[in-house]
Amino acid sequence: LPSVGGRTAAFMAADVRDPDAAAALVDATVERFGSIDVVVNNAGGAPPADAATASPRFSESIIRLNLLAPLHVAQRANHHMQLAPEGSPAGVIVNIASVSAVRPSPGTAAYGAAKAGLLSLTQSLAVEWAPKVRVTAIIAGLIETEQADLHYGDDAAIARAAATVPAGRLGTPEDLAQACRWLASPAASYVSGTA
């Protein structure tokens, strides 16, 4: 197991689109560490597809990954978080959404619809599961990952996209990680049901 800064990361493979696998992942985490305090639902994505010709199977797969998988994980995490002793800090579930949820998403319509559903789900779960669990979302903008070229294109296209962002650059995975750290921390203890 990798160790960074005195902390050790554990890895477990799971297809979170499968409700049983998602539950097993959460249960194994609780068994290993004694509790589950924070969940970041960041599994997601979609290849480009024309909405007029995308197959029903393709669209269902995209919605299952980007909307139902976070729900499956959140449901099982909530089960354990609700069992936390009174007075303990609230459990936190952070759903990673996308700007595709709040603006047109041509070429990835099912993805945009699923991420919009994730924002609505975040609001509903925050109300249902409060005060023991806080549920929030991050609307991720243009993020430069190791596969950015698959979505944005070559370096010149990435630079053009970056020029449209007020920061003058694409976001990084570390930018998202910092937002997750803040939302999971006591500094954000009043934040729930928002994106």
GROMACS .gro file of N, CA, C and O in nm, residues 14-108:
model
  380
   14ALA      N    1  -1.377  -0.224  -0.774
   14ALA     CA    2  -1.522  -0.247  -0.766
   14ALA      C    3  -1.590  -0.178  -0.883
   14ALA      O    4  -1.552  -0.068  -0.920
   15ASP      N    5  -1.689  -0.241  -0.939
   15ASP     CA    6  -1.772  -0.180  -1.042
   15ASP      C    7  -1.891  -0.117  -0.971
   15ASP      O    8  -1.988  -0.185  -0.940
   16VAL      N    9  -1.882   0.012  -0.942
   16VAL     CA   10  -1.985   0.078  -0.861
   16VAL      C   11  -2.117   0.094  -0.936
   16VAL      O   12  -2.217   0.135  -0.876
   17ARG      N   13  -2.121   0.056  -1.063
   17ARG     CA   14  -2.248   0.053  -1.135
   17ARG      C   15  -2.335  -0.061  -1.085
   17ARG      O   16  -2.456  -0.059  -1.101
   18ASP      N   17  -2.273  -0.160  -1.024
   18ASP     CA   18  -2.343  -0.277  -0.969
   18ASP      C   19  -2.376  -0.248  -0.823
   18ASP      O   20  -2.284  -0.230  -0.742
   19PRO      N   21  -2.505  -0.242  -0.787
   19PRO     CA   22  -2.540  -0.208  -0.649
   19PRO      C   23  -2.475  -0.299  -0.545
   19PRO      O   24  -2.434  -0.252  -0.438
   20ASP      N   25  -2.465  -0.428  -0.575
   20ASP     CA   26  -2.404  -0.520  -0.479
   20ASP      C   27  -2.254  -0.493  -0.463
   20ASP      O   28  -2.201  -0.498  -0.352
   21ALA      N   29  -2.187  -0.464  -0.574
   21ALA     CA   30  -2.044  -0.433  -0.567
   21ALA      C   31  -2.020  -0.301  -0.493
   21ALA      O   32  -1.925  -0.288  -0.416
   22ALA      N   33  -2.107  -0.203  -0.515
   22ALA     CA   34  -2.095  -0.075  -0.444
   22ALA      C   35  -2.112  -0.095  -0.294
   22ALA      O   36  -2.035  -0.042  -0.214
   23ALA      N   37  -2.211  -0.175  -0.256
   23ALA     CA   38  -2.234  -0.202  -0.114
   23ALA      C   39  -2.116  -0.278  -0.054
   23ALA      O   40  -2.071  -0.248   0.058
   24ALA      N   41  -2.062  -0.374  -0.129
   24ALA     CA   42  -1.948  -0.451  -0.079
   24ALA      C   43  -1.826  -0.362  -0.061
   24ALA      O   44  -1.750  -0.378   0.036
   25LEU      N   45  -1.806  -0.267  -0.151
   25LEU     CA   46  -1.695  -0.173  -0.139
   25LEU      C   47  -1.706  -0.092  -0.011
   25LEU      O   48  -1.611  -0.080   0.066
   26VAL      N   49  -1.823  -0.037   0.015
   26VAL     CA   50  -1.843   0.043   0.136
   26VAL      C   51  -1.830  -0.044   0.260
   26VAL      O   52  -1.762  -0.006   0.357
   27ASP      N   53  -1.892  -0.162   0.258
   27ASP     CA   54  -1.885  -0.251   0.374
   27ASP      C   55  -1.741  -0.293   0.403
   27ASP      O   56  -1.700  -0.299   0.520
   28ALA      N   57  -1.664  -0.320   0.298
   28ALA     CA   58  -1.523  -0.359   0.318
   28ALA      C   59  -1.443  -0.243   0.377
   28ALA      O   60  -1.354  -0.265   0.460
   29THR      N   61  -1.476  -0.122   0.337
   29THR     CA   62  -1.408  -0.004   0.394
   29THR      C   63  -1.438   0.007   0.542
   29THR      O   64  -1.347   0.030   0.624
   30VAL      N   65  -1.564  -0.009   0.579
   30VAL     CA   66  -1.602  -0.001   0.720
   30VAL      C   67  -1.537  -0.114   0.799
   30VAL      O   68  -1.487  -0.093   0.910
   31GLU      N   69  -1.535  -0.232   0.741
   31GLU     CA   70  -1.473  -0.346   0.811
   31GLU      C   71  -1.324  -0.321   0.833
   31GLU      O   72  -1.271  -0.348   0.940
   32ARG      N   73  -1.258  -0.264   0.735
   32ARG     CA   74  -1.113  -0.242   0.745
   32ARG      C   75  -1.077  -0.127   0.839
   32ARG      O   76  -0.981  -0.135   0.914
   33PHE      N   77  -1.154  -0.017   0.834
   33PHE     CA   78  -1.118   0.104   0.907
   33PHE      C   79  -1.208   0.135   1.025
   33PHE      O   80  -1.182   0.230   1.099
   34GLY      N   81  -1.315   0.059   1.043
   34GLY     CA   82  -1.404   0.079   1.158
   34GLY      C   83  -1.519   0.174   1.133
   34GLY      O   84  -1.617   0.171   1.207
   35SER      N   85  -1.508   0.259   1.033
   35SER     CA   86  -1.616   0.351   0.998
   35SER      C   87  -1.589   0.406   0.859
   35SER      O   88  -1.483   0.382   0.801
   36ILE      N   89  -1.685   0.479   0.810
   36ILE     CA   90  -1.664   0.553   0.686
   36ILE      C   91  -1.712   0.696   0.713
   36ILE      O   92  -1.824   0.718   0.756
   37ASP      N   93  -1.622   0.791   0.697
   37ASP     CA   94  -1.650   0.929   0.732
   37ASP      C   95  -1.677   1.016   0.610
   37ASP      O   96  -1.756   1.108   0.615
   38VAL      N   97  -1.608   0.987   0.500
   38VAL     CA   98  -1.618   1.069   0.379
   38VAL      C   99  -1.622   0.978   0.257
   38VAL      O  100  -1.546   0.882   0.249
   39VAL      N  101  -1.709   1.012   0.165
   39VAL     CA  102  -1.716   0.946   0.035
   39VAL      C  103  -1.705   1.054  -0.072
   39VAL      O  104  -1.773   1.156  -0.064
   40VAL      N  105  -1.619   1.031  -0.170
   40VAL     CA  106  -1.613   1.118  -0.287
   40VAL      C  107  -1.653   1.032  -0.406
   40VAL      O  108  -1.581   0.941  -0.445
   41ASN      N  109  -1.771   1.060  -0.459
   41ASN     CA  110  -1.821   0.987  -0.575
   41ASN      C  111  -1.763   1.051  -0.700
   41ASN      O  112  -1.817   1.149  -0.752
   42ASN      N  113  -1.652   0.996  -0.748
   42ASN     CA  114  -1.586   1.056  -0.863
   42ASN      C  115  -1.577   0.962  -0.983
   42ASN      O  116  -1.518   0.999  -1.084
   43ALA      N  117  -1.634   0.843  -0.975
   43ALA     CA  118  -1.638   0.757  -1.093
   43ALA      C  119  -1.733   0.821  -1.193
   43ALA      O  120  -1.842   0.865  -1.157
   44GLY      N  121  -1.694   0.830  -1.318
   44GLY     CA  122  -1.783   0.890  -1.417
   44GLY      C  123  -1.712   0.914  -1.547
   44GLY      O  124  -1.596   0.879  -1.564
   45GLY      N  125  -1.784   0.975  -1.637
   45GLY     CA  126  -1.730   1.009  -1.768
   45GLY      C  127  -1.818   0.956  -1.878
   45GLY      O  128  -1.916   0.886  -1.854
   46ALA      N  129  -1.782   0.994  -2.000
   46ALA     CA  130  -1.857   0.948  -2.117
   46ALA      C  131  -1.779   0.980  -2.243
   46ALA      O  132  -1.728   1.091  -2.257
   47PRO      N  133  -1.773   0.885  -2.335
   47PRO     CA  134  -1.716   0.919  -2.466
   47PRO      C  135  -1.817   1.000  -2.545
   47PRO      O  136  -1.937   0.994  -2.518
   48PRO      N  137  -1.772   1.077  -2.643
   48PRO     CA  138  -1.866   1.153  -2.725
   48PRO      C  139  -1.961   1.059  -2.801
   48PRO      O  140  -1.921   0.950  -2.843
   49ALA      N  141  -2.086   1.102  -2.814
   49ALA     CA  142  -2.185   1.025  -2.890
   49ALA      C  143  -2.295   1.120  -2.937
   49ALA      O  144  -2.339   1.206  -2.861
   50ASP      N  145  -2.337   1.103  -3.059
   50ASP     CA  146  -2.446   1.182  -3.115
   50ASP      C  147  -2.577   1.134  -3.052
   50ASP      O  148  -2.611   1.016  -3.061
   51ALA      N  149  -2.650   1.224  -2.988
   51ALA     CA  150  -2.774   1.186  -2.920
   51ALA      C  151  -2.876   1.125  -3.016
   51ALA      O  152  -2.956   1.039  -2.977
   52ALA      N  153  -2.873   1.164  -3.142
   52ALA     CA  154  -2.970   1.112  -3.239
   52ALA      C  155  -2.945   0.966  -3.272
   52ALA      O  156  -3.039   0.894  -3.310
   53THR      N  157  -2.823   0.920  -3.258
   53THR     CA  158  -2.792   0.783  -3.298
   53THR      C  159  -2.736   0.696  -3.185
   53THR      O  160  -2.711   0.577  -3.207
   54ALA      N  161  -2.717   0.752  -3.066
   54ALA     CA  162  -2.665   0.671  -2.955
   54ALA      C  163  -2.765   0.561  -2.923
   54ALA      O  164  -2.886   0.583  -2.918
   55SER      N  165  -2.713   0.442  -2.899
   55SER     CA  166  -2.803   0.329  -2.871
   55SER      C  167  -2.861   0.342  -2.731
   55SER      O  168  -2.800   0.403  -2.642
   56PRO      N  169  -2.978   0.283  -2.708
   56PRO     CA  170  -3.034   0.283  -2.573
   56PRO      C  171  -2.937   0.222  -2.472
   56PRO      O  172  -2.925   0.271  -2.360
   57ARG      N  173  -2.867   0.117  -2.511
   57ARG     CA  174  -2.772   0.052  -2.421
   57ARG      C  175  -2.659   0.147  -2.381
   57ARG      O  176  -2.618   0.153  -2.266
   58PHE      N  177  -2.608   0.224  -2.478
   58PHE     CA  178  -2.503   0.322  -2.451
   58PHE      C  179  -2.554   0.426  -2.352
   58PHE      O  180  -2.489   0.455  -2.252
   59SER      N  181  -2.670   0.484  -2.380
   59SER     CA  182  -2.724   0.589  -2.293
   59SER      C  183  -2.750   0.537  -2.152
   59SER      O  184  -2.719   0.605  -2.053
   60GLU      N  185  -2.806   0.418  -2.141
   60GLU     CA  186  -2.830   0.359  -2.009
   60GLU      C  187  -2.700   0.337  -1.934
   60GLU      O  188  -2.692   0.360  -1.812
   61SER      N  189  -2.596   0.296  -2.005
   61SER     CA  190  -2.466   0.274  -1.942
   61SER      C  191  -2.408   0.404  -1.887
   61SER      O  192  -2.355   0.408  -1.776
   62ILE      N  193  -2.421   0.512  -1.963
   62ILE     CA  194  -2.370   0.642  -1.919
   62ILE      C  195  -2.447   0.691  -1.797
   62ILE      O  196  -2.389   0.740  -1.700
   63ILE      N  197  -2.578   0.675  -1.797
   63ILE     CA  198  -2.659   0.718  -1.683
   63ILE      C  199  -2.632   0.630  -1.562
   63ILE      O  200  -2.623   0.679  -1.449
   64ARG      N  201  -2.613   0.502  -1.584
   64ARG     CA  202  -2.581   0.411  -1.473
   64ARG      C  203  -2.450   0.450  -1.404
   64ARG      O  204  -2.440   0.454  -1.282
   65LEU      N  205  -2.348   0.485  -1.484
   65LEU     CA  206  -2.218   0.522  -1.427
   65LEU      C  207  -2.221   0.658  -1.358
   65LEU      O  208  -2.164   0.675  -1.250
   66ASN      N  209  -2.287   0.755  -1.417
   66ASN     CA  210  -2.279   0.893  -1.369
   66ASN      C  211  -2.389   0.935  -1.272
   66ASN      O  212  -2.376   1.038  -1.208
   67LEU      N  213  -2.496   0.857  -1.261
   67LEU     CA  214  -2.604   0.891  -1.170
   67LEU      C  215  -2.636   0.777  -1.073
   67LEU      O  216  -2.640   0.798  -0.952
   68LEU      N  217  -2.656   0.658  -1.125
   68LEU     CA  218  -2.695   0.548  -1.037
   68LEU      C  219  -2.580   0.498  -0.951
   68LEU      O  220  -2.600   0.466  -0.834
   69ALA      N  221  -2.458   0.492  -1.006
   69ALA     CA  222  -2.344   0.447  -0.925
   69ALA      C  223  -2.323   0.536  -0.803
   69ALA      O  224  -2.309   0.484  -0.691
   70PRO      N  225  -2.323   0.669  -0.817
   70PRO     CA  226  -2.310   0.751  -0.696
   70PRO      C  227  -2.424   0.728  -0.596
   70PRO      O  228  -2.400   0.732  -0.475
   71LEU      N  229  -2.543   0.704  -0.646
   71LEU     CA  230  -2.655   0.675  -0.556
   71LEU      C  231  -2.631   0.545  -0.481
   71LEU      O  232  -2.650   0.540  -0.359
   72HIS      N  233  -2.587   0.440  -0.550
   72HIS     CA  234  -2.561   0.311  -0.483
   72HIS      C  235  -2.458   0.326  -0.373
   72HIS      O  236  -2.476   0.277  -0.261
   73VAL      N  237  -2.348   0.394  -0.404
   73VAL     CA  238  -2.242   0.413  -0.304
   73VAL      C  239  -2.293   0.497  -0.188
   73VAL      O  240  -2.271   0.465  -0.071
   74ALA      N  241  -2.363   0.606  -0.221
   74ALA     CA  242  -2.413   0.695  -0.117
   74ALA      C  243  -2.513   0.625  -0.025
   74ALA      O  244  -2.509   0.644   0.098
   75GLN      N  245  -2.600   0.544  -0.081
   75GLN     CA  246  -2.699   0.474   0.002
   75GLN      C  247  -2.630   0.386   0.106
   75GLN      O  248  -2.667   0.387   0.223
   76ARG      N  249  -2.530   0.311   0.062
   76ARG     CA  250  -2.464   0.221   0.158
   76ARG      C  251  -2.379   0.299   0.257
   76ARG      O  252  -2.374   0.265   0.376
   77ALA      N  253  -2.313   0.404   0.211
   77ALA     CA  254  -2.235   0.487   0.303
   77ALA      C  255  -2.327   0.551   0.406
   77ALA      O  256  -2.295   0.555   0.526
   78ASN      N  257  -2.441   0.602   0.363
   78ASN     CA  258  -2.536   0.662   0.455
   78ASN      C  259  -2.579   0.562   0.562
   78ASN      O  260  -2.591   0.598   0.680
   79HIS      N  261  -2.602   0.439   0.523
   79HIS     CA  262  -2.640   0.335   0.619
   79HIS      C  263  -2.542   0.332   0.736
   79HIS      O  264  -2.581   0.333   0.853
   80HIS      N  265  -2.414   0.330   0.704
   80HIS     CA  266  -2.311   0.325   0.808
   80HIS      C  267  -2.297   0.459   0.881
   80HIS      O  268  -2.278   0.462   1.003
   81MET      N  269  -2.305   0.568   0.807
   81MET     CA  270  -2.288   0.700   0.868
   81MET      C  271  -2.401   0.730   0.967
   81MET      O  272  -2.378   0.795   1.070
   82GLN      N  273  -2.519   0.682   0.939
   82GLN     CA  274  -2.632   0.706   1.031
   82GLN      C  275  -2.612   0.633   1.163
   82GLN      O  276  -2.674   0.670   1.264
   83LEU      N  277  -2.527   0.531   1.166
   83LEU     CA  278  -2.501   0.455   1.289
   83LEU      C  279  -2.396   0.520   1.378
   83LEU      O  280  -2.371   0.472   1.488
   84ALA      N  281  -2.335   0.629   1.331
   84ALA     CA  282  -2.232   0.697   1.411
   84ALA      C  283  -2.294   0.748   1.541
   84ALA      O  284  -2.411   0.786   1.546
   85PRO      N  285  -2.216   0.746   1.649
   85PRO     CA  286  -2.268   0.792   1.778
   85PRO      C  287  -2.314   0.937   1.772
   85PRO      O  288  -2.257   1.019   1.698
   86GLU      N  289  -2.416   0.969   1.852
   86GLU     CA  290  -2.463   1.108   1.861
   86GLU      C  291  -2.347   1.198   1.902
   86GLU      O  292  -2.263   1.160   1.983
   87GLY      N  293  -2.343   1.316   1.844
   87GLY     CA  294  -2.239   1.411   1.876
   87GLY      C  295  -2.114   1.398   1.791
   87GLY      O  296  -2.027   1.484   1.796
   88SER      N  297  -2.103   1.289   1.714
   88SER     CA  298  -1.986   1.275   1.627
   88SER      C  299  -2.007   1.363   1.504
   88SER      O  300  -2.119   1.396   1.468
   89PRO      N  301  -1.897   1.403   1.438
   89PRO     CA  302  -1.912   1.486   1.319
   89PRO      C  303  -1.996   1.415   1.214
   89PRO      O  304  -1.996   1.291   1.205
   90ALA      N  305  -2.067   1.493   1.135
   90ALA     CA  306  -2.150   1.436   1.029
   90ALA      C  307  -2.063   1.365   0.927
   90ALA      O  308  -1.951   1.408   0.899
   91GLY      N  309  -2.115   1.256   0.871
   91GLY     CA  310  -2.051   1.195   0.756
   91GLY      C  311  -2.067   1.289   0.638
   91GLY      O  312  -2.158   1.372   0.635
   92VAL      N  313  -1.979   1.277   0.541
   92VAL     CA  314  -1.982   1.367   0.425
   92VAL      C  315  -1.977   1.285   0.296
   92VAL      O  316  -1.892   1.198   0.281
   93ILE      N  317  -2.067   1.317   0.207
   93ILE     CA  318  -2.067   1.258   0.073
   93ILE      C  319  -2.052   1.372  -0.026
   93ILE      O  320  -2.131   1.467  -0.025
   94VAL      N  321  -1.947   1.365  -0.108
   94VAL     CA  322  -1.921   1.467  -0.209
   94VAL      C  323  -1.939   1.403  -0.346
   94VAL      O  324  -1.870   1.307  -0.379
   95ASN      N  325  -2.034   1.455  -0.422
   95ASN     CA  326  -2.058   1.405  -0.557
   95ASN      C  327  -1.989   1.496  -0.658
   95ASN      O  328  -2.007   1.617  -0.655
   96ILE      N  329  -1.910   1.436  -0.746
   96ILE     CA  330  -1.841   1.514  -0.848
   96ILE      C  331  -1.932   1.524  -0.970
   96ILE      O  332  -1.955   1.425  -1.040
   97ALA      N  333  -1.984   1.644  -0.991
   97ALA     CA  334  -2.070   1.670  -1.107
   97ALA      C  335  -1.987   1.738  -1.215
   97ALA      O  336  -1.864   1.727  -1.215
   98SER      N  337  -2.051   1.809  -1.303
   98SER     CA  338  -1.981   1.867  -1.418
   98SER      C  339  -2.055   1.990  -1.466
   98SER      O  340  -2.177   2.001  -1.448
   99VAL      N  341  -1.983   2.079  -1.532
   99VAL     CA  342  -2.049   2.193  -1.595
   99VAL      C  343  -2.150   2.146  -1.699
   99VAL      O  344  -2.244   2.218  -1.732
  100SER      N  345  -2.134   2.024  -1.746
  100SER     CA  346  -2.232   1.968  -1.840
  100SER      C  347  -2.370   1.954  -1.776
  100SER      O  348  -2.470   1.942  -1.847
  101ALA      N  349  -2.377   1.959  -1.645
  101ALA     CA  350  -2.505   1.950  -1.574
  101ALA      C  351  -2.584   2.080  -1.579
  101ALA      O  352  -2.706   2.079  -1.561
  102VAL      N  353  -2.515   2.191  -1.603
  102VAL     CA  354  -2.581   2.321  -1.592
  102VAL      C  355  -2.575   2.403  -1.721
  102VAL      O  356  -2.609   2.521  -1.722
  103ARG      N  357  -2.531   2.340  -1.829
  103ARG     CA  358  -2.530   2.407  -1.958
  103ARG      C  359  -2.546   2.300  -2.066
  103ARG      O  360  -2.533   2.181  -2.038
  104PRO      N  361  -2.574   2.338  -2.189
  104PRO     CA  362  -2.589   2.238  -2.295
  104PRO      C  363  -2.465   2.149  -2.304
  104PRO      O  364  -2.352   2.195  -2.282
  105SER      N  365  -2.488   2.024  -2.336
  105SER     CA  366  -2.380   1.927  -2.344
  105SER      C  367  -2.387   1.851  -2.477
  105SER      O  368  -2.401   1.729  -2.478
  106PRO      N  369  -2.378   1.923  -2.590
  106PRO     CA  370  -2.387   1.854  -2.719
  106PRO      C  371  -2.273   1.754  -2.734
  106PRO      O  372  -2.159   1.782  -2.699
  107GLY      N  373  -2.308   1.638  -2.782
  107GLY     CA  374  -2.209   1.531  -2.798
  107GLY      C  375  -2.198   1.442  -2.675
  107GLY      O  376  -2.142   1.333  -2.683
  108THR      N  377  -2.250   1.489  -2.563
  108THR     CA  378  -2.252   1.408  -2.440
  108THR      C  379  -2.383   1.434  -2.365
  108THR      O  380  -2.385   1.460  -2.245
   0.00000   0.00000   0.00000
